[in-house]
Amino acid sequence: MAIEFTKYHGLGNDFILIDNRSSSVPVITPEEAIKLCDRHFGIGADGVIFALPGENNTDYTMRIFNSDGSEPEMCGNGIRCFAGFVADLEGESRNKDKYQIHTLAGVMTPQLMPDGQVKVDMGLPRLLAGEIPTTLANADEKVINHTLEVAGKSWDVTCVSTGNPHCITFVEDVAAIPLETIGPLFEHHPVFPQRINTEFVEVVRRDYVKMRVWERGAGITLACGTGACATLVAGVLTGKCDRTATVELPGGPLLIKWADDQRLYMTGPAEKVFAGKL
């Protein structure tokens, strides 16, 4: 059976999106997703995203297989692409610009904006060590500017979950970080029992930071939406950032806001690349 797909990207963080509305089970396996994501022998992507039937009165359910076959709880760039994808699927029958999406990290609410951007209500960040999870502190404590030894160096890290786990460290020159060697050491560090996404961040101004990311299960990517949200939270918690800031990623900028009601909002693009059949 031929399976139709559409390729999308959010600031270069790219995904294969599949219409899976006829079943609550993904139509391809994690092993097949690995092959499809291969940039030499497959389509090439950071992950495969499935649009499944909604659960608990939501419009749709989103599931993701990373390029290594693992399944993350959520993906910030991915959910923006997801919103554009389901809007295209609905076509002329579409009667809304905001969706309630069920994910493993809870319900997320992306909204299609008139300028083509997608704004996502990412919910409340989780700050306790047990929620990340990490053993850097007691389960009921926050991890803010804790010291972590990696590759013979002491790093000041702050940990935040924005649906999936993030470790943020602020550096003088983000371009100088050897991401391909240091990233895996963070991801697989024993203090992170479910592995970790790691953001290296250079503060240019309180409302503008540069970020590079090593994503759990995907490696170096051009952008990470949940990581950008976690970066802003870490910047506020450490006194380095305002509550609204532009996070500049290798693929482009995201606007992140940590509102007074503690909810996180992410605004950025989602662009269709091409469609095909497997």
mmCIF file of C-alpha atoms in Angstrom:
data_model
loop_
_atom_site.group_PDB
_atom_site.id
_atom_site.type_symbol
_atom_site.label_atom_id
_atom_site.label_comp_id
_atom_site.label_asym_id
_atom_site.label_seq_id
_atom_site.Cartn_x
_atom_site.Cartn_y
_atom_site.Cartn_z
ATOM 1 C CA MET A 1 0.000 0.000 0.000
ATOM 2 C CA ALA A 2 1.376 3.392 -1.033
ATOM 3 C CA ILE A 3 1.719 5.871 1.818
ATOM 4 C CA GLU A 4 1.533 9.555 0.972
ATOM 5 C CA PHE A 5 3.779 11.962 2.834
ATOM 6 C CA THR A 6 4.616 15.645 2.924
ATOM 7 C CA LYS A 7 8.004 17.109 3.835
ATOM 8 C CA TYR A 8 7.966 20.213 6.059
ATOM 9 C CA HIS A 9 10.597 22.170 7.896
ATOM 10 C CA GLY A 10 10.605 24.687 10.719
ATOM 11 C CA LEU A 11 13.792 26.759 10.460
ATOM 12 C CA GLY A 12 15.589 23.807 8.888
ATOM 13 C CA ASN A 13 14.395 21.276 11.479
ATOM 14 C CA ASP A 14 12.773 18.970 8.935
ATOM 15 C CA PHE A 15 10.113 16.290 9.153
ATOM 16 C CA ILE A 16 8.242 13.717 7.112
ATOM 17 C CA LEU A 17 4.521 14.121 7.889
ATOM 18 C CA ILE A 18 2.075 11.281 7.341
ATOM 19 C CA ASP A 19 -1.745 11.361 7.329
ATOM 20 C CA ASN A 20 -2.512 8.686 9.927
ATOM 21 C CA ARG A 21 -6.093 9.753 10.695
ATOM 22 C CA SER A 22 -7.540 6.367 9.760
ATOM 23 C CA SER A 23 -5.725 4.591 12.608
ATOM 24 C CA SER A 24 -4.569 5.289 16.151
ATOM 25 C CA VAL A 25 -1.386 3.289 15.440
ATOM 26 C CA PRO A 26 1.450 4.731 13.285
ATOM 27 C CA VAL A 27 1.452 3.174 9.828
ATOM 28 C CA ILE A 28 5.228 2.715 9.813
ATOM 29 C CA THR A 29 7.548 1.285 12.449
ATOM 30 C CA PRO A 30 10.446 3.023 14.212
ATOM 31 C CA GLU A 31 12.831 0.898 12.133
ATOM 32 C CA GLU A 32 11.182 2.096 8.934
ATOM 33 C CA ALA A 33 11.357 5.684 10.208
ATOM 34 C CA ILE A 34 15.134 5.348 10.625
ATOM 35 C CA LYS A 35 15.445 4.364 6.964
ATOM 36 C CA LEU A 36 13.177 7.173 5.757
ATOM 37 C CA CYS A 37 15.128 9.775 7.733
ATOM 38 C CA ASP A 38 18.473 8.705 6.249
ATOM 39 C CA ARG A 39 19.739 11.627 4.169
ATOM 40 C CA HIS A 40 21.603 9.411 1.694
ATOM 41 C CA PHE A 41 19.362 6.375 1.254
ATOM 42 C CA GLY A 42 15.966 7.745 2.316
ATOM 43 C CA ILE A 43 13.955 10.945 2.112
ATOM 44 C CA GLY A 44 16.046 12.669 4.761
ATOM 45 C CA ALA A 45 14.615 14.232 7.921
ATOM 46 C CA ASP A 46 15.103 14.788 11.631
ATOM 47 C CA GLY A 47 11.968 12.757 12.315
ATOM 48 C CA VAL A 48 8.663 11.305 11.102
ATOM 49 C CA ILE A 49 5.446 12.863 12.419
ATOM 50 C CA PHE A 50 2.047 11.158 12.347
ATOM 51 C CA ALA A 51 -1.328 12.933 12.363
ATOM 52 C CA LEU A 52 -3.565 10.493 14.257
ATOM 53 C CA PRO A 53 -7.189 10.792 15.467
ATOM 54 C CA GLY A 54 -7.673 13.086 18.434
ATOM 55 C CA GLU A 55 -7.951 11.795 21.992
ATOM 56 C CA ASN A 56 -9.903 13.214 24.929
ATOM 57 C CA ASN A 57 -11.828 15.725 22.791
ATOM 58 C CA THR A 58 -8.746 17.072 20.989
ATOM 59 C CA ASP A 59 -8.687 17.693 17.236
ATOM 60 C CA TYR A 60 -5.715 15.434 16.485
ATOM 61 C CA THR A 61 -2.998 13.365 18.116
ATOM 62 C CA MET A 62 0.655 13.927 17.177
ATOM 63 C CA ARG A 63 3.299 11.246 17.518
ATOM 64 C CA ILE A 64 6.924 11.417 16.406
ATOM 65 C CA PHE A 65 9.697 8.951 15.661
ATOM 66 C CA ASN A 66 13.146 10.544 15.752
ATOM 67 C CA SER A 67 15.771 9.758 13.136
ATOM 68 C CA ASP A 68 17.229 7.128 15.515
ATOM 69 C CA GLY A 69 13.808 5.464 15.990
ATOM 70 C CA SER A 70 13.214 6.790 19.505
ATOM 71 C CA GLU A 71 9.962 8.558 20.362
ATOM 72 C CA PRO A 72 10.116 11.986 22.049
ATOM 73 C CA GLU A 73 7.276 13.425 24.078
ATOM 74 C CA MET A 74 6.918 16.538 21.917
ATOM 75 C CA CYS A 75 8.618 18.705 19.304
ATOM 76 C CA GLY A 76 8.210 22.467 19.080
ATOM 77 C CA ASN A 77 9.200 22.910 15.437
ATOM 78 C CA GLY A 78 7.353 19.704 14.637
ATOM 79 C CA ILE A 79 4.042 20.887 16.054
ATOM 80 C CA ARG A 80 4.188 24.035 13.941
ATOM 81 C CA CYS A 81 4.737 21.848 10.873
ATOM 82 C CA PHE A 82 1.939 19.593 12.111
ATOM 83 C CA ALA A 83 -0.482 22.542 12.232
ATOM 84 C CA GLY A 84 0.343 23.522 8.661
ATOM 85 C CA PHE A 85 0.011 19.906 7.539
ATOM 86 C CA VAL A 86 -3.435 19.265 9.041
ATOM 87 C CA ALA A 87 -4.659 22.616 7.721
ATOM 88 C CA ASP A 88 -3.634 21.463 4.234
ATOM 89 C CA LEU A 89 -5.323 18.098 4.801
ATOM 90 C CA GLU A 90 -8.575 19.799 5.758
ATOM 91 C CA GLY A 91 -8.431 22.049 2.700
ATOM 92 C CA GLU A 92 -11.633 23.927 1.976
ATOM 93 C CA SER A 93 -13.394 22.203 4.873
ATOM 94 C CA ARG A 94 -11.111 23.944 7.399
ATOM 95 C CA ASN A 95 -13.144 26.156 9.716
ATOM 96 C CA LYS A 96 -10.591 27.097 12.367
ATOM 97 C CA ASP A 97 -7.094 28.485 12.731
ATOM 98 C CA LYS A 98 -6.377 27.005 16.168
ATOM 99 C CA TYR A 99 -6.059 23.322 17.030
ATOM 100 C CA GLN A 100 -6.037 21.272 20.206
ATOM 101 C CA ILE A 101 -3.331 18.639 19.697
ATOM 102 C CA HIS A 102 -2.862 15.652 21.994
ATOM 103 C CA THR A 103 0.820 14.761 22.547
ATOM 104 C CA LEU A 104 2.759 12.622 24.993
ATOM 105 C CA ALA A 105 3.611 15.898 26.762
ATOM 106 C CA GLY A 106 -0.035 16.936 27.108
ATOM 107 C CA VAL A 107 -2.326 19.102 25.003
ATOM 108 C CA MET A 108 -0.622 21.745 22.837
ATOM 109 C CA THR A 109 -2.440 24.544 21.005
ATOM 110 C CA PRO A 110 -0.937 25.796 17.727
ATOM 111 C CA GLN A 111 -2.574 28.719 15.942
ATOM 112 C CA LEU A 112 -2.105 29.658 12.282
ATOM 113 C CA MET A 113 -1.397 33.391 12.101
ATOM 114 C CA PRO A 114 -2.397 35.722 9.236
ATOM 115 C CA ASP A 115 1.254 36.333 8.323
ATOM 116 C CA GLY A 116 1.897 32.608 7.814
ATOM 117 C CA GLN A 117 3.669 32.095 11.139
ATOM 118 C CA VAL A 118 2.429 29.572 13.694
ATOM 119 C CA LYS A 119 2.016 30.538 17.342
ATOM 120 C CA VAL A 120 1.973 27.700 19.842
ATOM 121 C CA ASP A 121 0.775 27.735 23.439
ATOM 122 C CA MET A 122 3.393 25.378 24.861
ATOM 123 C CA GLY A 123 1.876 25.238 28.345
ATOM 124 C CA LEU A 124 3.742 25.478 31.636
ATOM 125 C CA PRO A 125 7.452 24.655 31.935
ATOM 126 C CA ARG A 126 8.383 21.980 34.455
ATOM 127 C CA LEU A 127 11.256 22.959 36.698
ATOM 128 C CA LEU A 128 11.687 20.279 39.370
ATOM 129 C CA ALA A 129 14.482 17.743 38.999
ATOM 130 C CA GLY A 130 12.037 14.853 39.166
ATOM 131 C CA GLU A 131 10.059 16.325 36.286
ATOM 132 C CA ILE A 132 13.045 16.699 33.945
ATOM 133 C CA PRO A 133 14.177 14.013 35.049
ATOM 134 C CA THR A 134 17.692 14.448 36.441
ATOM 135 C CA THR A 135 19.592 13.382 39.527
ATOM 136 C CA LEU A 136 21.506 16.686 39.698
ATOM 137 C CA ALA A 137 19.252 17.679 42.609
ATOM 138 C CA ASN A 138 16.595 16.168 44.837
ATOM 139 C CA ALA A 139 13.399 15.356 42.957
ATOM 140 C CA ASP A 140 11.499 18.292 44.502
ATOM 141 C CA GLU A 141 14.238 20.874 43.859
ATOM 142 C CA LYS A 142 14.965 23.098 40.868
ATOM 143 C CA VAL A 143 18.209 22.743 38.919
ATOM 144 C CA ILE A 144 19.448 26.314 38.388
ATOM 145 C CA ASN A 145 23.163 26.964 37.809
ATOM 146 C CA HIS A 146 24.227 23.536 39.031
ATOM 147 C CA THR A 147 27.719 22.351 38.177
ATOM 148 C CA LEU A 148 28.021 19.399 35.794
ATOM 149 C CA GLU A 149 31.318 17.793 34.833
ATOM 150 C CA VAL A 150 31.491 16.916 31.143
ATOM 151 C CA ALA A 151 34.647 16.170 29.138
ATOM 152 C CA GLY A 152 36.895 17.296 31.980
ATOM 153 C CA LYS A 153 35.221 20.702 32.249
ATOM 154 C CA SER A 154 32.768 22.189 34.754
ATOM 155 C CA TRP A 155 29.601 23.572 33.164
ATOM 156 C CA ASP A 156 26.939 25.651 34.928
ATOM 157 C CA VAL A 157 23.655 24.109 33.817
ATOM 158 C CA THR A 158 19.965 24.823 34.290
ATOM 159 C CA CYS A 159 17.404 22.112 33.539
ATOM 160 C CA VAL A 160 13.887 22.663 32.212
ATOM 161 C CA SER A 161 11.235 20.380 30.775
ATOM 162 C CA THR A 162 9.037 21.898 28.097
ATOM 163 C CA GLY A 163 7.348 18.581 27.383
ATOM 164 C CA ASN A 164 10.732 16.965 26.854
ATOM 165 C CA PRO A 165 13.942 17.375 28.888
ATOM 166 C CA HIS A 166 16.495 20.138 28.347
ATOM 167 C CA CYS A 167 19.846 21.070 29.838
ATOM 168 C CA ILE A 168 20.851 24.683 29.145
ATOM 169 C CA THR A 169 24.334 26.112 29.600
ATOM 170 C CA PHE A 170 25.360 29.706 28.887
ATOM 171 C CA VAL A 171 28.666 30.237 27.082
ATOM 172 C CA GLU A 172 30.767 33.179 25.879
ATOM 173 C CA ASP A 173 30.958 32.079 22.230
ATOM 174 C CA VAL A 174 28.367 29.573 21.063
ATOM 175 C CA ALA A 175 30.055 29.174 17.666
ATOM 176 C CA ALA A 176 33.180 27.814 19.346
ATOM 177 C CA ILE A 177 31.419 24.852 20.986
ATOM 178 C CA PRO A 178 32.471 21.488 19.406
ATOM 179 C CA LEU A 179 28.869 20.340 19.287
ATOM 180 C CA GLU A 180 29.489 17.061 17.457
ATOM 181 C CA THR A 181 31.783 15.800 20.251
ATOM 182 C CA ILE A 182 30.391 17.454 23.380
ATOM 183 C CA GLY A 183 26.689 16.973 22.534
ATOM 184 C CA PRO A 184 26.622 13.171 22.881
ATOM 185 C CA LEU A 185 28.437 13.389 26.229
ATOM 186 C CA PHE A 186 25.670 15.565 27.621
ATOM 187 C CA GLU A 187 22.896 13.458 26.055
ATOM 188 C CA HIS A 188 24.132 10.230 27.603
ATOM 189 C CA HIS A 189 25.417 11.617 30.914
ATOM 190 C CA PRO A 190 24.316 9.348 33.791
ATOM 191 C CA VAL A 191 22.600 12.227 35.648
ATOM 192 C CA PHE A 192 19.944 12.183 32.888
ATOM 193 C CA PRO A 193 18.204 8.786 33.115
ATOM 194 C CA GLN A 194 16.049 9.440 30.021
ATOM 195 C CA ARG A 195 18.841 11.242 28.145
ATOM 196 C CA ILE A 196 18.704 14.983 27.484
ATOM 197 C CA ASN A 197 18.513 17.712 24.857
ATOM 198 C CA THR A 198 21.321 20.227 25.360
ATOM 199 C CA GLU A 199 21.305 23.925 24.477
ATOM 200 C CA PHE A 200 24.465 26.041 24.345
ATOM 201 C CA VAL A 201 23.465 29.695 24.585
ATOM 202 C CA GLU A 202 25.236 33.023 24.048
ATOM 203 C CA VAL A 203 23.398 36.052 25.450
ATOM 204 C CA VAL A 204 23.794 38.999 23.073
ATOM 205 C CA ARG A 205 21.149 41.155 24.764
ATOM 206 C CA ARG A 206 18.489 40.458 27.349
ATOM 207 C CA ASP A 207 15.971 40.168 24.512
ATOM 208 C CA TYR A 208 18.213 38.370 22.004
ATOM 209 C CA VAL A 209 20.248 35.175 22.384
ATOM 210 C CA LYS A 210 22.036 32.778 20.054
ATOM 211 C CA MET A 211 21.511 29.056 20.590
ATOM 212 C CA ARG A 212 22.891 25.806 19.216
ATOM 213 C CA VAL A 213 21.381 22.474 20.110
ATOM 214 C CA TRP A 214 22.202 18.803 20.362
ATOM 215 C CA GLU A 215 18.874 16.986 20.254
ATOM 216 C CA ARG A 216 18.252 13.716 22.015
ATOM 217 C CA GLY A 217 17.755 11.081 19.335
ATOM 218 C CA ALA A 218 18.541 13.393 16.407
ATOM 219 C CA GLY A 219 21.933 14.991 17.083
ATOM 220 C CA ILE A 220 22.791 18.388 15.612
ATOM 221 C CA THR A 221 19.716 20.104 14.192
ATOM 222 C CA LEU A 222 19.210 23.583 12.770
ATOM 223 C CA ALA A 223 16.461 24.440 15.240
ATOM 224 C CA CYS A 224 14.632 23.154 18.314
ATOM 225 C CA GLY A 225 11.398 24.806 19.395
ATOM 226 C CA THR A 226 11.067 23.216 22.821
ATOM 227 C CA GLY A 227 14.765 23.983 23.359
ATOM 228 C CA ALA A 228 14.243 27.640 22.486
ATOM 229 C CA CYS A 229 11.417 27.786 25.036
ATOM 230 C CA ALA A 230 13.570 26.071 27.664
ATOM 231 C CA THR A 231 16.401 28.501 26.895
ATOM 232 C CA LEU A 232 14.236 31.528 27.609
ATOM 233 C CA VAL A 233 13.031 30.011 30.887
ATOM 234 C CA ALA A 234 16.618 29.279 31.906
ATOM 235 C CA GLY A 235 17.619 32.815 30.951
ATOM 236 C CA VAL A 236 14.893 34.290 33.144
ATOM 237 C CA LEU A 237 15.677 31.964 36.056
ATOM 238 C CA THR A 238 19.363 32.926 35.944
ATOM 239 C CA GLY A 239 18.674 36.641 35.493
ATOM 240 C CA LYS A 240 20.144 36.803 31.996
ATOM 241 C CA CYS A 241 17.016 37.350 29.872
ATOM 242 C CA ASP A 242 13.757 39.255 29.737
ATOM 243 C CA ARG A 243 10.513 37.281 29.650
ATOM 244 C CA THR A 244 10.198 37.858 25.896
ATOM 245 C CA ALA A 245 13.176 37.325 23.620
ATOM 246 C CA THR A 246 14.236 36.306 20.148
ATOM 247 C CA VAL A 247 16.162 33.040 20.132
ATOM 248 C CA GLU A 248 18.449 32.902 17.094
ATOM 249 C CA LEU A 249 19.039 29.340 15.895
ATOM 250 C CA PRO A 250 21.250 28.196 13.002
ATOM 251 C CA GLY A 251 18.071 27.873 10.902
ATOM 252 C CA GLY A 252 16.618 31.250 11.891
ATOM 253 C CA PRO A 253 14.814 33.069 14.734
ATOM 254 C CA LEU A 254 11.961 32.092 17.043
ATOM 255 C CA LEU A 255 10.069 34.547 19.218
ATOM 256 C CA ILE A 256 9.563 33.123 22.709
ATOM 257 C CA LYS A 257 7.435 34.596 25.502
ATOM 258 C CA TRP A 258 7.115 33.374 29.101
ATOM 259 C CA ALA A 259 3.908 35.137 30.039
ATOM 260 C CA ASP A 260 2.942 36.391 33.478
ATOM 261 C CA ASP A 261 0.555 33.436 33.827
ATOM 262 C CA GLN A 262 3.676 31.220 33.425
ATOM 263 C CA ARG A 263 2.598 29.789 30.069
ATOM 264 C CA LEU A 264 5.122 29.633 27.245
ATOM 265 C CA TYR A 265 4.369 30.901 23.745
ATOM 266 C CA MET A 266 6.480 30.164 20.678
ATOM 267 C CA THR A 267 6.029 31.871 17.304
ATOM 268 C CA GLY A 268 7.836 30.828 14.143
ATOM 269 C CA PRO A 269 7.485 29.513 10.584
ATOM 270 C CA ALA A 270 6.440 26.145 9.167
ATOM 271 C CA GLU A 271 7.150 25.613 5.503
ATOM 272 C CA LYS A 272 6.053 22.901 3.100
ATOM 273 C CA VAL A 273 8.895 21.507 0.977
ATOM 274 C CA PHE A 274 7.393 18.774 -1.211
ATOM 275 C CA ALA A 275 5.004 15.809 -1.229
ATOM 276 C CA GLY A 276 5.357 12.235 -2.454
ATOM 277 C CA LYS A 277 4.470 8.574 -1.967
ATOM 278 C CA LEU A 278 6.396 5.820 -0.218
#
